[in-house]
XYZ file of C-alpha atoms in Angstrom:
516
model
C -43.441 54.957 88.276
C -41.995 51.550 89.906
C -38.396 50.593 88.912
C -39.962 47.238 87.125
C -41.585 49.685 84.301
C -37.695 51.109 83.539
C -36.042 47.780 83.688
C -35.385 46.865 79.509
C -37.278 43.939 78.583
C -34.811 41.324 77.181
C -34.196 39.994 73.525
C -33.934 36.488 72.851
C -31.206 36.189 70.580
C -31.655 35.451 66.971
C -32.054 31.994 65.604
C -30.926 31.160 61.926
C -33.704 29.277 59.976
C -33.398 25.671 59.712
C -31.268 24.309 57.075
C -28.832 27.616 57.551
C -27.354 26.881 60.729
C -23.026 26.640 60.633
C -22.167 24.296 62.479
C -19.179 24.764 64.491
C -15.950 23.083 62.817
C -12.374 23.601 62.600
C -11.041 25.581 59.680
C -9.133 22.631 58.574
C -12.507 20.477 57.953
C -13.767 23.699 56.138
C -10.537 23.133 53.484
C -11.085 19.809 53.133
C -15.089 19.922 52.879
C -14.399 22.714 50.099
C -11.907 20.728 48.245
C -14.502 17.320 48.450
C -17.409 20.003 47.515
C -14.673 20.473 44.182
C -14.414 16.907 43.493
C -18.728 16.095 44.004
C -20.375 19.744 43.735
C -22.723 19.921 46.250
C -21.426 18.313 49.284
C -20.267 21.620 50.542
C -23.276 23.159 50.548
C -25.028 20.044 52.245
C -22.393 20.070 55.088
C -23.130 23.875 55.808
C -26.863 22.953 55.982
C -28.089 24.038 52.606
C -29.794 20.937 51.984
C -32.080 22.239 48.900
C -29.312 23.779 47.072
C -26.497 21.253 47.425
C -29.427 18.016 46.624
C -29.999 19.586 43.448
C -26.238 20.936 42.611
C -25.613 16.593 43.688
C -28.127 15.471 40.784
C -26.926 17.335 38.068
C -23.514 16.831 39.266
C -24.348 12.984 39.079
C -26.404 13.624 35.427
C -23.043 15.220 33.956
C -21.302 11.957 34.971
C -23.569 9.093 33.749
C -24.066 11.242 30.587
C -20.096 11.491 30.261
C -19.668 7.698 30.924
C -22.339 7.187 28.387
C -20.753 9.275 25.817
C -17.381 7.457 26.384
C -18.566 3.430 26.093
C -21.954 3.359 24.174
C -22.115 7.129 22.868
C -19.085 7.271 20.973
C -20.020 7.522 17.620
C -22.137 10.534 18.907
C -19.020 12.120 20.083
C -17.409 11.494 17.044
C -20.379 12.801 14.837
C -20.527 16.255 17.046
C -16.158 16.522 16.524
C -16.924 16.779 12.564
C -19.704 19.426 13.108
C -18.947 22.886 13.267
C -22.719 23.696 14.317
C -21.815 21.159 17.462
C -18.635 22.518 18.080
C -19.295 25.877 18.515
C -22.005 25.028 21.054
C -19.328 22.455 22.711
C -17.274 25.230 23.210
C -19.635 27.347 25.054
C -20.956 24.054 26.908
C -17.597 23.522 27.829
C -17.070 27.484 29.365
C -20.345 27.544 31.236
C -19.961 24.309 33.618
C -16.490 25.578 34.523
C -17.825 28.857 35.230
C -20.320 26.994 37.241
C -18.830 24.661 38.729
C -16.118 27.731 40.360
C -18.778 29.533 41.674
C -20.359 26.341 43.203
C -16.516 25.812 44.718
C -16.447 29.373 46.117
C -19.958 29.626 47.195
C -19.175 26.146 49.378
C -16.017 27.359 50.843
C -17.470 30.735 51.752
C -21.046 29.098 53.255
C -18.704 26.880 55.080
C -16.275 29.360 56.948
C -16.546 30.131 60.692
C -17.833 33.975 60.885
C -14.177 35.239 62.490
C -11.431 33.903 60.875
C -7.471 35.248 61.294
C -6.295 36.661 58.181
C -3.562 34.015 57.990
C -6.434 31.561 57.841
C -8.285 33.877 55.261
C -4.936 33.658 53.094
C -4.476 30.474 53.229
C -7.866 29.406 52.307
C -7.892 31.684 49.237
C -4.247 30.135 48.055
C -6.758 26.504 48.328
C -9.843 27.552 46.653
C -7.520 29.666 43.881
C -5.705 26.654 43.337
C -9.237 24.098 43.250
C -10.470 26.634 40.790
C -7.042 26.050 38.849
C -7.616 22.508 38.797
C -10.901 22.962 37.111
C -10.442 25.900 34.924
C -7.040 24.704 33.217
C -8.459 21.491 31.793
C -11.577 23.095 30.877
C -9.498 25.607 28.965
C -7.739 23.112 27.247
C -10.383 20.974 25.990
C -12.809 24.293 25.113
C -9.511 24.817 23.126
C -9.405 21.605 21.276
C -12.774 22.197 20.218
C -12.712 25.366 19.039
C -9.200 24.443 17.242
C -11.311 20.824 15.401
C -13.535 23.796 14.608
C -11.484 25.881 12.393
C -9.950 22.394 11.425
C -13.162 21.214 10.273
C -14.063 24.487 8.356
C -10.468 24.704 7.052
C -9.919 21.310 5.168
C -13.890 20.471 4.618
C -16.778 23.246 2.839
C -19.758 22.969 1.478
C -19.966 25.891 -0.522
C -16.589 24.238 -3.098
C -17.301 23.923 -6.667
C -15.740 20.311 -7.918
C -16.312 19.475 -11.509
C -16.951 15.734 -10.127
C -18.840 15.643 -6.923
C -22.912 15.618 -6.924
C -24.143 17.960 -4.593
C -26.790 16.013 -2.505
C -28.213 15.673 0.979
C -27.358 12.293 1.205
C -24.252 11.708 -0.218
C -23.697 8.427 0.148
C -27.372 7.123 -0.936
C -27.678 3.600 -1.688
C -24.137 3.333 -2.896
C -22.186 -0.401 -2.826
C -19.048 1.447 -2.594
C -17.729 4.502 -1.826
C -14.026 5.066 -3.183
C -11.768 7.579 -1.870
C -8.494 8.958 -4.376
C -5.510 9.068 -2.226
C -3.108 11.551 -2.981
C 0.465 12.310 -2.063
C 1.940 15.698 -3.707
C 5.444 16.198 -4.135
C 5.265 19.756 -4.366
C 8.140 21.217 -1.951
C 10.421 23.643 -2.164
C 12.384 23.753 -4.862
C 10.048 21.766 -6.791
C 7.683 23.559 -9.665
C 4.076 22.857 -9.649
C 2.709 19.405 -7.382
C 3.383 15.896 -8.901
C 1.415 13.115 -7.168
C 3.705 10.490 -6.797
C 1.646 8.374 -4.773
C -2.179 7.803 -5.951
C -4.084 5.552 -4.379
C -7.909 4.492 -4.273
C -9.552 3.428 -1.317
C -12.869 1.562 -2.031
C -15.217 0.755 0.680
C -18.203 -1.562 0.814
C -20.840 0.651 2.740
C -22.179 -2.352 4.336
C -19.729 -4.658 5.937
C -16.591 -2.393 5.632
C -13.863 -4.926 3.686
C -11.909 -1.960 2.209
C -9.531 -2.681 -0.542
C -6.605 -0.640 -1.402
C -5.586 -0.348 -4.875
C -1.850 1.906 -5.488
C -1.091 2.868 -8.732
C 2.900 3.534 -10.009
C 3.723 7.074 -10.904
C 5.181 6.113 -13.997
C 1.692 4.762 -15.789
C 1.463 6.004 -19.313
C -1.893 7.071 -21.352
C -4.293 7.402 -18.967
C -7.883 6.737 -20.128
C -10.720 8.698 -19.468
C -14.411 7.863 -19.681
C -16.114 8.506 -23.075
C -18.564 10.747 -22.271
C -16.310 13.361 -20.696
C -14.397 16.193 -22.818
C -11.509 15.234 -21.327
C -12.017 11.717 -23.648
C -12.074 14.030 -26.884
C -9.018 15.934 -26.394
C -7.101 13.209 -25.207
C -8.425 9.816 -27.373
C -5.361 7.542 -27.234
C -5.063 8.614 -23.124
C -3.015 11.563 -21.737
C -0.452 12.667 -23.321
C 1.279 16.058 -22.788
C 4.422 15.879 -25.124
C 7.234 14.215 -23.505
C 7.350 11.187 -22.138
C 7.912 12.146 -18.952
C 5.680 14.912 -18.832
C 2.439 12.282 -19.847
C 3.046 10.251 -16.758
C 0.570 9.685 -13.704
C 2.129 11.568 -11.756
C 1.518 14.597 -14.323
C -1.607 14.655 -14.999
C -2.581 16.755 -11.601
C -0.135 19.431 -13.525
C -0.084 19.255 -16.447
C -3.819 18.462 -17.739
C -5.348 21.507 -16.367
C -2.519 23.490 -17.751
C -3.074 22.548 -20.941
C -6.592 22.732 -20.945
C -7.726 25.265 -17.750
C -11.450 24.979 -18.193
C -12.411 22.170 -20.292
C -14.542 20.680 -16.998
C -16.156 23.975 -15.764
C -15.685 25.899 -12.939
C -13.948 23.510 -10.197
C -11.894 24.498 -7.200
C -9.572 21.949 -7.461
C -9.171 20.867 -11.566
C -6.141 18.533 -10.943
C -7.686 16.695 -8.874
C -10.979 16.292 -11.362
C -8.713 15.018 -14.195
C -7.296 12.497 -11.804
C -10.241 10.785 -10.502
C -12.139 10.423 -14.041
C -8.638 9.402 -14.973
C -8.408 6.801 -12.490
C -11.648 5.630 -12.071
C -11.834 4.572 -15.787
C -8.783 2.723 -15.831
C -9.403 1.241 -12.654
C -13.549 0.739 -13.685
C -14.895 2.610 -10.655
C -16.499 5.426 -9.591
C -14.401 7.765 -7.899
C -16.387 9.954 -5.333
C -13.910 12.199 -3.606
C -10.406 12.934 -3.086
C -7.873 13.795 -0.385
C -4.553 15.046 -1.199
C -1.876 15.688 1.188
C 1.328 17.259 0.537
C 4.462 16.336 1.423
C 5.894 19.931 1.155
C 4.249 19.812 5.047
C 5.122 16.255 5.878
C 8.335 17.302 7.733
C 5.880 19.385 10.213
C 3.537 17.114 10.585
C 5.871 13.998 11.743
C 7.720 16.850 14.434
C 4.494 17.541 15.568
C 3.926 13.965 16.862
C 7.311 13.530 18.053
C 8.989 11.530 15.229
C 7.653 8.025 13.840
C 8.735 4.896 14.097
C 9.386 2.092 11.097
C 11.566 -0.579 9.961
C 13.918 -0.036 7.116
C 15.242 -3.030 5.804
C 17.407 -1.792 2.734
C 19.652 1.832 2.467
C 17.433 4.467 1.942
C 19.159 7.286 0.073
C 18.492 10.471 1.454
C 18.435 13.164 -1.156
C 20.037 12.394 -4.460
C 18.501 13.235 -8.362
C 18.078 9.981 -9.893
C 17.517 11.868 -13.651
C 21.183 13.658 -13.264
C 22.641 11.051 -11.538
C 23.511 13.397 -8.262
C 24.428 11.273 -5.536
C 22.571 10.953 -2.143
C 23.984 13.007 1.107
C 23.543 9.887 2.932
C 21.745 6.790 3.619
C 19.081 5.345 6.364
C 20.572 2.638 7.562
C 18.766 -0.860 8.072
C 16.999 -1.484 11.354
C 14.037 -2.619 13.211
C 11.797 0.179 14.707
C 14.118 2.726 13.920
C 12.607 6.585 15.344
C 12.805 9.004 12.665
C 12.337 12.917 12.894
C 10.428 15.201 10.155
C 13.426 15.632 7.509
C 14.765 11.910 8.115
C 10.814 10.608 7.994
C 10.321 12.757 4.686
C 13.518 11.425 3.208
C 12.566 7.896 3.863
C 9.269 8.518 2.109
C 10.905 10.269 -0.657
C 13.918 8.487 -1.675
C 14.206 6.965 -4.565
C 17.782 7.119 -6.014
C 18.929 3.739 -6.807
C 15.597 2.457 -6.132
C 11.955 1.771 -7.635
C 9.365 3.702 -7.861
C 7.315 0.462 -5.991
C 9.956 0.691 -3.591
C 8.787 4.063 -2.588
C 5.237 3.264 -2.790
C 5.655 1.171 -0.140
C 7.590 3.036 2.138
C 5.023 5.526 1.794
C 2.458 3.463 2.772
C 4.314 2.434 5.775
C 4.742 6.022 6.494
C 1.457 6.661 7.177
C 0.961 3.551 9.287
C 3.856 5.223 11.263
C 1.798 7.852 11.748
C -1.384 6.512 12.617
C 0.798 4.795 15.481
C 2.498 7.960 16.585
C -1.223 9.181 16.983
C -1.967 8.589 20.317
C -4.471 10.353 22.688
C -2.286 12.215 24.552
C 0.360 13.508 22.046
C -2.869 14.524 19.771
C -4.117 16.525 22.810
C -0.812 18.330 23.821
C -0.320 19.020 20.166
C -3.426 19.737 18.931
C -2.922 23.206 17.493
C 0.295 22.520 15.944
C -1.190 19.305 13.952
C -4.414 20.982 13.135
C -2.492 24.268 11.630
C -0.266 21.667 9.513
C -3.229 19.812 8.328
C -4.621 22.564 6.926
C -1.945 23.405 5.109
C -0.812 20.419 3.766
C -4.610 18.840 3.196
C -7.064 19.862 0.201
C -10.241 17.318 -0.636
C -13.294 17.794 -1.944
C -15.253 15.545 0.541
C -18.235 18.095 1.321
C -19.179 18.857 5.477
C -22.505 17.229 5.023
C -20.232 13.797 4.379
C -18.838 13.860 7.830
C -21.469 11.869 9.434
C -21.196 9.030 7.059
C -17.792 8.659 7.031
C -18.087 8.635 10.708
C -20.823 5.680 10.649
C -18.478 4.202 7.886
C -15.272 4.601 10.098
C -16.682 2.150 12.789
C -17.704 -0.237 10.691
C -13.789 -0.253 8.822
C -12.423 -0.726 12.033
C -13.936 -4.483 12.403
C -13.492 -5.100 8.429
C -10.869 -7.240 6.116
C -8.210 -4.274 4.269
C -6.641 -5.636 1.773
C -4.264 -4.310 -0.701
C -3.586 -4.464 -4.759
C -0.454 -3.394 -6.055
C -0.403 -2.803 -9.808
C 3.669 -3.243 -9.873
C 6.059 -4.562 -13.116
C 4.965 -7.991 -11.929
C 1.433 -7.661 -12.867
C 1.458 -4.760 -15.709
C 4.013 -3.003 -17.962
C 3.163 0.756 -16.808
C 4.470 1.618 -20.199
C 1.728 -0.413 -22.580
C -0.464 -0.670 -19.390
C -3.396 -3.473 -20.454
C -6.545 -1.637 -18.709
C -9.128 -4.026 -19.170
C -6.680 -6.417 -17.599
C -6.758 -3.642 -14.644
C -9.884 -3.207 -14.450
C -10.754 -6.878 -14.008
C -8.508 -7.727 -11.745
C -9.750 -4.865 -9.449
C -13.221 -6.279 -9.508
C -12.084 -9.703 -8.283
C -10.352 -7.547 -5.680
C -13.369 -5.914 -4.323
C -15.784 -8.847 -5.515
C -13.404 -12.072 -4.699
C -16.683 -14.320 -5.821
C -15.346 -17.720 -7.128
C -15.098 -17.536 -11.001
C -15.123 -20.334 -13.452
C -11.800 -19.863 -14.571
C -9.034 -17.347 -14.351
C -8.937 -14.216 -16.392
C -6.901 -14.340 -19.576
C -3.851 -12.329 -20.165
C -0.259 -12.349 -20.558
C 0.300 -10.864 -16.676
C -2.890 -13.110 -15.669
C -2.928 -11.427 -12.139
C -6.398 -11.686 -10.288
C -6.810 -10.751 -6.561
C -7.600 -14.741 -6.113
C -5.310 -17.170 -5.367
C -4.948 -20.560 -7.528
C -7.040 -23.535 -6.193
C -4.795 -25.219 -3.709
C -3.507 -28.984 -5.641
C -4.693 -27.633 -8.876
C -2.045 -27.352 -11.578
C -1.966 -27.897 -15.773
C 0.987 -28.536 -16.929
C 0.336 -27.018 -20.277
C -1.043 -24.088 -18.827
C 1.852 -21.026 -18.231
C 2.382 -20.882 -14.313
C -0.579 -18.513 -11.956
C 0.498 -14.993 -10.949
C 1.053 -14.202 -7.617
C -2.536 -12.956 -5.461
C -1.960 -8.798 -5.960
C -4.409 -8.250 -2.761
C -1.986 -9.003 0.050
C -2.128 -7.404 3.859
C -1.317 -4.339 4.277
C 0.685 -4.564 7.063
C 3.150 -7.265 5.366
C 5.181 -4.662 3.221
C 6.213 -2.849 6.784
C 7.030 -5.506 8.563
C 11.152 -5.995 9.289
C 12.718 -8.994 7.497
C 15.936 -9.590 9.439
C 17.629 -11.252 6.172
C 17.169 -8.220 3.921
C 18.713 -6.252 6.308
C 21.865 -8.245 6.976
C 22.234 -8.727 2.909
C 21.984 -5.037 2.844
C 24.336 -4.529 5.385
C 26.950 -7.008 4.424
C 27.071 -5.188 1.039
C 27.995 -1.725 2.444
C 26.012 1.718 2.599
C 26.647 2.747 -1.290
C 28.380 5.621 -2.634
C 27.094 9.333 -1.409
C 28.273 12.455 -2.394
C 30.825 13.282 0.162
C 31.957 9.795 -0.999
């Protein structure tokens, strides 16, 4: 046999398909192609020749971004419709987890296509500290805002059901309907500790034209006497001359949440929340509207609620007494002092809202209304999302309402349609009715010009005479006793800081507390 039969007949050596071919680079243009493939998935896979795999991880890449910019300009009411659904939510959640997921393995996958085949294990180490911390960068925020979600979640299912039993809400599909109007009870429960049973000290009704939005606020005092309620409820048969529960003070507004269902436990059926049911029949016939739902919030949790945001921010322009029993005559500890944009903590912000030693109960009103402004203010994307757990645990606890899940949506849709309207505001103070012999048709009319401020023929009749309409500029008769003041002022007016109040208030002296 000749020698050229033994010789070994040569291999060529092995080609990678095309498209898989690394190309020779430096290990410090594999870091920085792995941290770009983190920033646009897909580029990393491109640049190690993967050209199928990284076009297609580029497109939905790109899809994920217009449909985010979408959802942030034009699809914001959709994002704000999924926030109020738990359904949404929980798939939000899971959205949320599986794109991170993803989008790690597309980081690791890139880095690990992309690295030379020997590599020192310095370089190995140091490439894993990179990709561990890329991976960081995209797992942390994902974990926080899968967190938020699932936190609005239990918030949602919390504060809002749609299995509750309410003596005053009609279960239906469309809640809204073809209503004008929708009018919301505002309530603020004193019911802290030391405190027995919840008095709502501040009721107010919010009524909203569906259509344009021009929401008019309408604050009753505490200290209104005999309640009405409408004729063909029980509640008109037991109580015929208006609420009344013994003593005086025990028959005033700010009772009734207490003391009606105590006195009569069942008279409207089975109900979850029976204070509230007494209120808004009670209200909405003196007042001559239909209340739809309620929201109470209780001040007991108010403290929490202001520390969660980091304090709020308002202008006092009088001593407010903090502490102090106005029916023993027990001093206050101390005072707030007047000031312009003063920053107050939980305690401080719930004794500004709560004082009322040495002052009315319309003086409080309106600090409470200011408080919540404060709030609103304090409110802002970023403290909401580094203290989104805390809030949402207070709001549950200090929230009750009987505004049904299925309602979400259109007070979402109603929401954006507020934010571009007129708010106006009707204060039913001594200047415009004696709480004690309160005139109610007198109430109820000038609420209507409130919400309806048509032009009327004449003004309505009545010792008070206040109507939400100003007097016809020029127009005067002598004989005629002099116009009350417009009740429906801006809302904003009552927090504003008047520099001369303040001075007069501070030239007199903080007054007496009980430390002297």
């Amino acid at each position: 046999m000749s020698d050229d039969a033994t010789q070994p007949v040569p291999v060529p050596p092995r080609v990678p398909p095309p498209g898989r071919r690394r190309a020779s680079r430096g290990f410090g243009s594999v870091l920085g192609l792995t941290a770009l493939g983190a920033v646009v998935p897909g580029t990393a896979f491109l640049a190690a020749g993967r050209r199928k795999l990284g076009a297609v991880t580029l497109v939905v890449f790109l899809l994920l971004v217009a449909g985010g910019v979408w959802l942030a300009t034009g699809g914001r009411r959709s994002v704000l419709r999924a926030s109020v659904d738990t359904g949404w939510l929980f798939w939000i959640v899971g959205g949320i987890a599986l794109v991170a997921l993803l989008w790690i393995v597309v980081v690791v996958a890139g880095y690990r296509m992309l690295l030379p085949p020997r590599v020192s294990r310095g370089r190995h180490l140091l490439g894993a500290v990179v990709v561990g911390l890329l991976v960081l960068a995209i797992g942390a925020p994902a974990f926080m805002v899968a967190r938020v979600a699932a936190t609005q979640r239990d918030l949602i299912a919390g504060v809002f059901s749609d299995d509750g039993e309410s003596a005053t809400v009609v279960d239906s599909p469309n809640p809204f309907g073809s209503k004008e109007r929708v009018n919301v009870l505002l309530l603020g429960g004193d019911g802290g500790e030391g405190r027995e049973g919840v008095r709502t000290d501040t009721v107010i009704v919010a009524s909203i034209d569906t259509e344009s939005g021009d929401t008019t606020l309408v604050s009753l005092p505490r200290n209104l006497e005999d309640l009405p309620f409408p004729a063909d409820s029980p509640l008109a048969e037991v109580y015929p001359d208006g609420f009344e529960a013994g003593d005086e003070s025990e028959s005033l507004l700010n009772a009734v949440y207490r003391n009606g269902p105590e006195a009569y436990p069942d008279i409207l059926g089975p109900t979850d929340n029976p204070g509230a049911d007494f209120l808004k029949l009670g209200v909405g016939e003196a007042l001559g509207l239909d209340i739809d739902y309620y929201v109470l919030v209780n001040l007991d949790g108010f403290s929490r609620l202001v520390d969660a945001l980091g304090g709020i921010t308002v202008n006092v322009n009088y001593y407010v007494p903090v502490g102090g029993d106005p029916g023993t005559g027990s001093l206050p500890d101390a005072y707030i002092a007047p000031g312009p944009d003063q920053k107050l903590d939980g305690a401080t912000a719930l004794a500004f809202a709560r004082g009322r030693f040495g002052l009315t109960d319309y003086d409080r009103m309106a600090r409470q209304r200011c408080a919540i402004d404060a709030i609103i203010d304090a409110a802002d994307p970023v403290t909401l999302l580094r203290q989104y757990q805390e809030l949402a645990a207070t709001t549950q606890d200090i929230v009750r309402t009987d505004i049904p899940r299925s309602a979400l949506d259109d007070f979402v849709d109603l929401a954006f349609i507020v934010q571009e309207a007129d708010v106006r505001s009707v204060v039913f103070d001594a200047s415009v009715i004696d709480p004690a012999y309160p005139d109610y048709d007198q109430m109820r009319q000038i609420v209507q010009q409130a919400i309806d401020p048509a032009p009327a023929s004449a003004p309505p009749a009545g010792e008070n005479g206040g109507t939400a309409e100003s007097p016809a500029p020029g127009t005067t008769d002598p004989a005629a006793p002099a116009p009350a003041a417009d009740p429906a002022t801006d809302v904003g007016d009552a927090c504003a800081y008047d520099p001369a109040q303040a001075e007069a208030a501070l030239a007199q002296g903080e007054p007496e507390t009980r430390d002297g």
